[in-house]
């Protein structure tokens, strides 16, 4: 009894410590936020004989007291851009990308842990609850090893900035000085919370203590998300600066500097992107372990793990294109020219590659789901319809990746009568592409619905009506999406641009309404047979690896696109990049660079997985017995 | 409910609901953006 009380007290103290760690940066920052900058400004004013210089915010158009130095005007020399016999930008690109990959992974995985641990806590089936808990623990174990590497890569990134771009880094850190220490303290809080969360797992595995442990995961993720938001404010500032005057002088309002035009769209896009990426990496880990498994027990466990990770990843992948639309919309609203450079100019071809990768992601997901239906009895009835889904996906994909213009020789250009192909060119416009991607996403939703009802037969009295309604709803949704895509050709551009909203709403309607309807229909459904975990083709596991690789590659690509849209600016329209590398690389070079980054990430993450497996081997036999999937067993829910 | 399980009635009711729903989605979401969904039919 005494021991239990002691554990409770310890858990509550640990939770309070975490909340304290979370609040620490805010408490420390309050005095400087409240008086610090004004004091600096006031001191400066006194020195200048009470002459206060005011500046006008380039974005918010408000007036503020000039509190910082103007953005440095750099020159192409070793002082501002030291040379190390290598293109500095490429080095920085590499350091940044690796840090981002690992940062995304270690921020996403604890969110998965939180969701899975919560599922374990609320699940009434004790065996399933134990499986969820073990899975969440496996996830955080992978994350912990990667966390150390993230910190090392963060150090390398700062060192790279300081060494290769000292003038720029000095300016940026000067602008963000009021919150720099908050970032550092948040990082300390994140580390502390993560270690308490991980090492407290076994001590807080039941009852009230489990809820305390679960609360810790919430605190951990709040800290992680805030940390990411702060980091996002730097890139938001570089793309769409605010809180400074036209010379780049800080005007004393740090919230303006953080809350730039693109900050919120970037935050949303990155959260969803990180989650999809994290799910993909964990799914690939499970696939690798599945393929390397020697026993049915291990195969069952890793098959289940791969499915859960993939499902979570795809759950965040589906809304990702819509967050992307919002980001692009805000980019256009901020600077139309920036949007044109992205979507219709210099970088447009990279978006064709992006479309190709998005298509691959959805095709891989669908393929995995169709393969996964093979492990449940009763799902055979859907097999003969899969060819129609393949047709829809292929049509949507081909329309989605068709370019508007093509790179050609003058002779080819002359023969074709312009840059736009007379037939294919018609499909390379936004109206058609929106239709293409929405058809792909709707088809993925349909595959998921089929998978969820694969081995079940609805027993509700209105089952026949439900099935017909579902079929009609999907049919009308496809019709509406394609109709809107075609309709766009017959109306002016300023009206056409609005059609993407009802198209997206149609897809989301399928997602939410059909998932809900399916859940109601499948309540108390008759099971045709158990899901035989582990009895799935090896091809499905390669699809998971493909999914993860495509995520990684696309993340590298989109990071490059977002960064290079600034063209020759360090900070858009405020601080010019005068280095010899202030030009846009060719598509081929960028693709090679992204591939190299992806390769390096996967080699190092395999090393991390290997390290994780070393500790797993040391787990005592009694713990091993608790690992789920000892025999292929049914899962009551998907 | 048993009438709804008649395939023909189910189909007709489903069509009425879904077509009505998607027409409303198209109309109101364009309207919210200050755009006219029926532009082509009016001009």
Coordinates of N, CA and C in Angstrom, one line a residue, chain A residues 497-615:
Chain A
X497 N -11.4 29.3 -60.3 CA -10.5 29.1 -59.2 C -11.3 28.7 -57.9
X498 N -12.6 29.1 -57.8 CA -13.4 28.7 -56.6 C -13.9 27.3 -56.6
X499 N -13.8 26.6 -57.8 CA -14.3 25.2 -57.9 C -13.6 24.2 -57.1
X500 N -12.3 24.5 -56.7 CA -11.5 23.6 -56.0 C -12.2 23.3 -54.6
X501 N -12.9 24.4 -54.1 CA -13.5 24.2 -52.7 C -14.6 23.2 -52.7
X502 N -15.6 23.3 -53.6 CA -16.6 22.2 -53.6 C -16.0 20.8 -53.9
X503 N -15.0 20.8 -54.7 CA -14.3 19.5 -55.1 C -13.7 18.9 -53.8
X504 N -13.0 19.7 -53.0 CA -12.4 19.2 -51.8 C -13.5 18.8 -50.8
X505 N -14.6 19.6 -50.7 CA -15.7 19.3 -49.8 C -16.3 18.0 -50.2
X506 N -16.4 17.7 -51.5 CA -17.0 16.4 -51.9 C -16.1 15.3 -51.4
X507 N -14.8 15.4 -51.6 CA -13.9 14.3 -51.1 C -14.0 14.1 -49.6
X508 N -14.0 15.3 -48.9 CA -14.1 15.2 -47.4 C -15.4 14.6 -47.0
X509 N -16.5 14.9 -47.7 CA -17.8 14.4 -47.4 C -17.7 12.8 -47.5
X510 N -17.1 12.3 -48.5 CA -16.9 10.9 -48.6 C -16.2 10.3 -47.4
X511 N -15.1 11.1 -47.1 CA -14.2 10.6 -46.0 C -15.0 10.5 -44.6
X512 N -15.7 11.6 -44.3 CA -16.3 11.7 -43.0 C -17.7 10.9 -42.9
X513 N -18.5 11.2 -43.9 CA -19.9 10.6 -43.9 C -19.8 9.1 -44.1
X514 N -19.0 8.7 -45.1 CA -19.0 7.2 -45.4 C -18.2 6.4 -44.3
X515 N -17.2 7.0 -43.7 CA -16.6 6.3 -42.6 C -17.6 6.2 -41.4
X516 N -18.3 7.3 -41.2 CA -19.3 7.2 -40.1 C -20.4 6.2 -40.4
X517 N -20.9 6.3 -41.6 CA -22.0 5.4 -42.0 C -21.5 3.9 -41.9
X518 N -20.3 3.7 -42.4 CA -19.7 2.3 -42.3 C -19.6 1.8 -40.9
X519 N -19.2 2.7 -40.0 CA -19.0 2.4 -38.6 C -20.4 2.0 -38.0
X520 N -21.4 2.7 -38.3 CA -22.8 2.4 -37.8 C -23.2 1.1 -38.3
X521 N -23.0 0.9 -39.6 CA -23.4 -0.4 -40.2 C -22.7 -1.6 -39.7
X522 N -21.4 -1.4 -39.3 CA -20.6 -2.5 -38.9 C -20.7 -2.8 -37.4
X523 N -21.5 -2.0 -36.7 CA -21.7 -2.2 -35.2 C -22.4 -3.6 -35.0
X524 N -21.8 -4.5 -34.3 CA -22.4 -5.8 -34.1 C -22.4 -6.6 -35.3
X525 N -21.6 -6.3 -36.3 CA -21.6 -7.1 -37.6 C -21.1 -8.5 -37.4
X526 N -21.6 -9.4 -38.3 CA -21.2 -10.8 -38.3 C -19.8 -10.9 -38.9
X527 N -18.9 -11.6 -38.2 CA -17.6 -11.8 -38.7 C -17.5 -13.0 -39.6
X528 N -17.0 -12.9 -40.8 CA -16.8 -14.1 -41.6 C -15.6 -14.9 -41.2
X529 N -14.7 -14.3 -40.5 CA -13.5 -15.0 -40.1 C -12.6 -14.0 -39.5
X530 N -11.5 -14.5 -38.8 CA -10.6 -13.6 -38.1 C -9.6 -13.0 -39.2
X531 N -9.0 -11.8 -38.7 CA -8.0 -11.3 -39.6 C -6.7 -12.1 -39.2
X532 N -6.1 -12.7 -40.2 CA -5.0 -13.6 -39.9 C -3.7 -12.8 -40.1
X533 N -3.4 -12.1 -39.0 CA -2.2 -11.2 -39.0 C -0.9 -12.1 -39.4
X534 N -0.1 -11.5 -40.3 CA 1.1 -12.2 -40.7 C 0.9 -13.0 -42.0
X535 N -0.4 -13.2 -42.3 CA -0.6 -13.9 -43.6 C -0.9 -12.9 -44.7
X536 N 0.1 -12.3 -45.1 CA 0.0 -11.2 -46.1 C 1.2 -11.4 -47.0
X537 N 1.0 -11.0 -48.3 CA 2.1 -11.2 -49.3 C 3.3 -10.3 -48.9
X538 N 4.4 -10.7 -49.3 CA 5.7 -9.9 -49.1 C 5.6 -8.6 -49.9
X539 N 4.8 -8.7 -51.1 CA 4.7 -7.5 -51.9 C 4.1 -6.3 -51.2
X540 N 3.1 -6.6 -50.3 CA 2.5 -5.6 -49.5 C 3.5 -4.8 -48.6
X541 N 4.5 -5.6 -48.1 CA 5.5 -4.9 -47.3 C 6.4 -4.0 -48.1
X542 N 6.7 -4.5 -49.3 CA 7.5 -3.6 -50.2 C 6.7 -2.3 -50.5
X543 N 5.4 -2.5 -50.6 CA 4.5 -1.3 -50.8 C 4.7 -0.3 -49.7
X544 N 4.8 -0.8 -48.4 CA 5.0 0.0 -47.3 C 6.4 0.7 -47.3
X545 N 7.4 0.0 -47.8 CA 8.7 0.6 -47.9 C 8.7 1.7 -49.0
X546 N 8.0 1.4 -50.1 CA 7.8 2.4 -51.1 C 7.1 3.6 -50.6
X547 N 6.1 3.4 -49.8 CA 5.4 4.5 -49.2 C 6.3 5.4 -48.4
X548 N 7.1 4.8 -47.6 CA 8.0 5.6 -46.7 C 9.1 6.3 -47.5
X549 N 9.6 5.6 -48.5 CA 10.6 6.3 -49.4 C 10.0 7.4 -50.1
X550 N 8.8 7.2 -50.7 CA 8.1 8.3 -51.4 C 7.9 9.5 -50.5
X551 N 7.5 9.2 -49.2 CA 7.3 10.3 -48.2 C 8.6 11.1 -48.0
X552 N 9.7 10.4 -47.8 CA 10.9 11.0 -47.6 C 11.4 11.8 -48.7
X553 N 11.2 11.3 -49.9 CA 11.7 12.0 -51.1 C 10.8 13.2 -51.3
X554 N 9.5 13.1 -51.1 CA 8.6 14.2 -51.3 C 8.9 15.3 -50.3
X555 N 9.2 14.9 -49.1 CA 9.5 15.9 -48.1 C 10.7 16.7 -48.4
X556 N 11.7 16.0 -48.9 CA 13.0 16.7 -49.4 C 12.7 17.7 -50.5
X557 N 11.8 17.2 -51.5 CA 11.5 18.0 -52.6 C 10.7 19.3 -52.2
X558 N 9.7 19.1 -51.4 CA 8.9 20.2 -51.0 C 9.7 21.2 -50.2
X559 N 10.6 20.7 -49.4 CA 11.5 21.6 -48.6 C 12.3 22.5 -49.5
X560 N 12.8 21.8 -50.6 CA 13.6 22.5 -51.5 C 12.8 23.6 -52.3
X561 N 11.6 23.2 -52.7 CA 10.7 24.1 -53.4 C 10.4 25.4 -52.5
X562 N 10.0 25.1 -51.3 CA 9.7 26.2 -50.4 C 10.8 27.1 -50.1
X563 N 12.0 26.5 -50.0 CA 13.2 27.3 -49.7 C 13.7 28.1 -50.9
X564 N 13.6 27.5 -52.1 CA 14.2 28.1 -53.3 C 13.3 29.2 -53.9
X565 N 12.0 29.2 -53.4 CA 11.1 30.2 -53.9 C 11.6 31.7 -53.5
X566 N 12.4 31.7 -52.5 CA 12.9 33.1 -52.1 C 14.0 33.6 -53.2
X567 N 14.3 32.7 -54.1 CA 15.3 33.1 -55.2 C 16.6 33.6 -54.6
X568 N 16.9 34.9 -54.8 CA 18.2 35.5 -54.4 C 18.0 36.3 -53.1
X569 N 17.1 35.9 -52.3 CA 16.9 36.6 -51.0 C 17.2 35.6 -49.8
X570 N 17.9 36.1 -48.8 CA 18.0 35.3 -47.6 C 16.6 35.5 -46.9
X571 N 16.3 36.8 -46.7 CA 15.0 37.1 -46.1 C 14.3 37.9 -47.2
X572 N 13.1 37.4 -47.7 CA 12.5 37.9 -48.8 C 12.3 39.5 -48.8
X573 N 12.9 40.1 -49.8 CA 12.8 41.6 -50.0 C 13.4 42.4 -48.9
X574 N 14.1 41.7 -48.0 CA 14.8 42.4 -46.9 C 16.3 42.2 -46.9
X575 N 16.7 41.0 -47.0 CA 18.2 40.7 -47.0 C 18.5 39.9 -48.2
X576 N 19.3 40.5 -49.0 CA 19.7 39.8 -50.3 C 20.8 38.8 -50.1
X577 N 20.7 37.7 -50.8 CA 21.7 36.7 -50.8 C 22.7 37.1 -51.9
X578 N 23.9 37.5 -51.5 CA 24.9 37.9 -52.5 C 26.0 36.9 -52.6
X579 N 25.8 35.7 -52.2 CA 26.8 34.6 -52.3 C 26.8 34.2 -53.8
X580 N 27.9 33.5 -54.2 CA 27.9 33.0 -55.6 C 26.9 31.9 -55.9
X581 N 26.2 31.4 -54.8 CA 25.3 30.3 -55.0 C 23.8 30.8 -55.0
X582 N 23.6 32.1 -55.2 CA 22.3 32.6 -55.1 C 21.6 32.4 -56.5
X583 N 21.5 31.2 -56.9 CA 20.8 30.9 -58.2 C 20.0 29.7 -58.0
X584 N 19.1 29.4 -58.9 CA 18.2 28.2 -58.7 C 18.9 27.1 -59.5
X585 N 19.0 26.0 -58.8 CA 19.6 24.8 -59.4 C 18.8 24.2 -60.5
X586 N 19.4 23.4 -61.4 CA 18.6 22.7 -62.4 C 17.7 21.7 -61.7
X587 N 16.7 21.3 -62.3 CA 15.8 20.2 -61.8 C 16.6 19.0 -61.5
X588 N 17.5 18.6 -62.4 CA 18.3 17.4 -62.3 C 19.2 17.4 -61.1
X589 N 19.9 18.6 -60.9 CA 20.8 18.7 -59.7 C 20.0 18.6 -58.4
X590 N 18.8 19.3 -58.4 CA 18.0 19.3 -57.2 C 17.5 17.8 -56.9
X591 N 17.1 17.1 -58.0 CA 16.6 15.7 -57.8 C 17.7 14.8 -57.2
X592 N 19.0 15.0 -57.8 CA 20.1 14.2 -57.3 C 20.4 14.5 -55.8
X593 N 20.3 15.8 -55.5 CA 20.6 16.2 -54.1 C 19.6 15.6 -53.2
X594 N 18.3 15.7 -53.6 CA 17.2 15.2 -52.7 C 17.4 13.6 -52.6
X595 N 17.8 13.0 -53.7 CA 18.0 11.5 -53.6 C 19.1 11.2 -52.6
X596 N 20.2 12.0 -52.7 CA 21.4 11.8 -51.8 C 20.9 11.9 -50.3
X597 N 20.1 13.0 -50.1 CA 19.6 13.2 -48.7 C 18.8 12.0 -48.2
X598 N 17.9 11.6 -49.2 CA 17.0 10.4 -48.8 C 17.8 9.2 -48.5
X599 N 18.8 8.9 -49.3 CA 19.7 7.8 -49.2 C 20.4 7.8 -47.8
X600 N 21.0 9.0 -47.5 CA 21.7 9.2 -46.3 C 20.8 9.0 -45.1
X601 N 19.6 9.5 -45.2 CA 18.6 9.4 -44.1 C 18.3 7.9 -43.8
X602 N 18.0 7.2 -44.9 CA 17.6 5.8 -44.7 C 18.8 4.9 -44.2
X603 N 20.0 5.2 -44.7 CA 21.1 4.5 -44.1 C 21.3 4.7 -42.6
X604 N 21.2 6.0 -42.2 CA 21.3 6.3 -40.8 C 20.2 5.8 -40.0
X605 N 19.0 5.9 -40.5 CA 17.8 5.4 -39.7 C 17.8 3.9 -39.6
X606 N 18.4 3.2 -40.6 CA 18.6 1.8 -40.5 C 19.6 1.5 -39.3
X607 N 20.6 2.3 -39.2 CA 21.5 2.2 -38.1 C 20.8 2.4 -36.8
X608 N 19.9 3.4 -36.7 CA 19.1 3.6 -35.5 C 18.3 2.4 -35.2
X609 N 17.6 1.8 -36.2 CA 16.8 0.6 -36.0 C 17.7 -0.5 -35.5
X610 N 18.8 -0.6 -36.0 CA 19.8 -1.7 -35.6 C 20.1 -1.5 -34.2
X611 N 20.4 -0.3 -33.8 CA 20.7 0.0 -32.4 C 19.6 -0.4 -31.5
X612 N 18.4 0.0 -31.9 CA 17.1 -0.4 -31.2 C 17.0 -1.9 -31.0
X613 N 17.4 -2.6 -32.1 CA 17.2 -4.1 -32.0 C 18.2 -4.7 -31.0
X614 N 19.4 -4.0 -30.8 CA 20.4 -4.5 -29.9 C 19.8 -4.5 -28.5
X615 N 19.1 -3.4 -28.1 CA 18.5 -3.3 -26.8 C 17.3 -4.3 -26.7

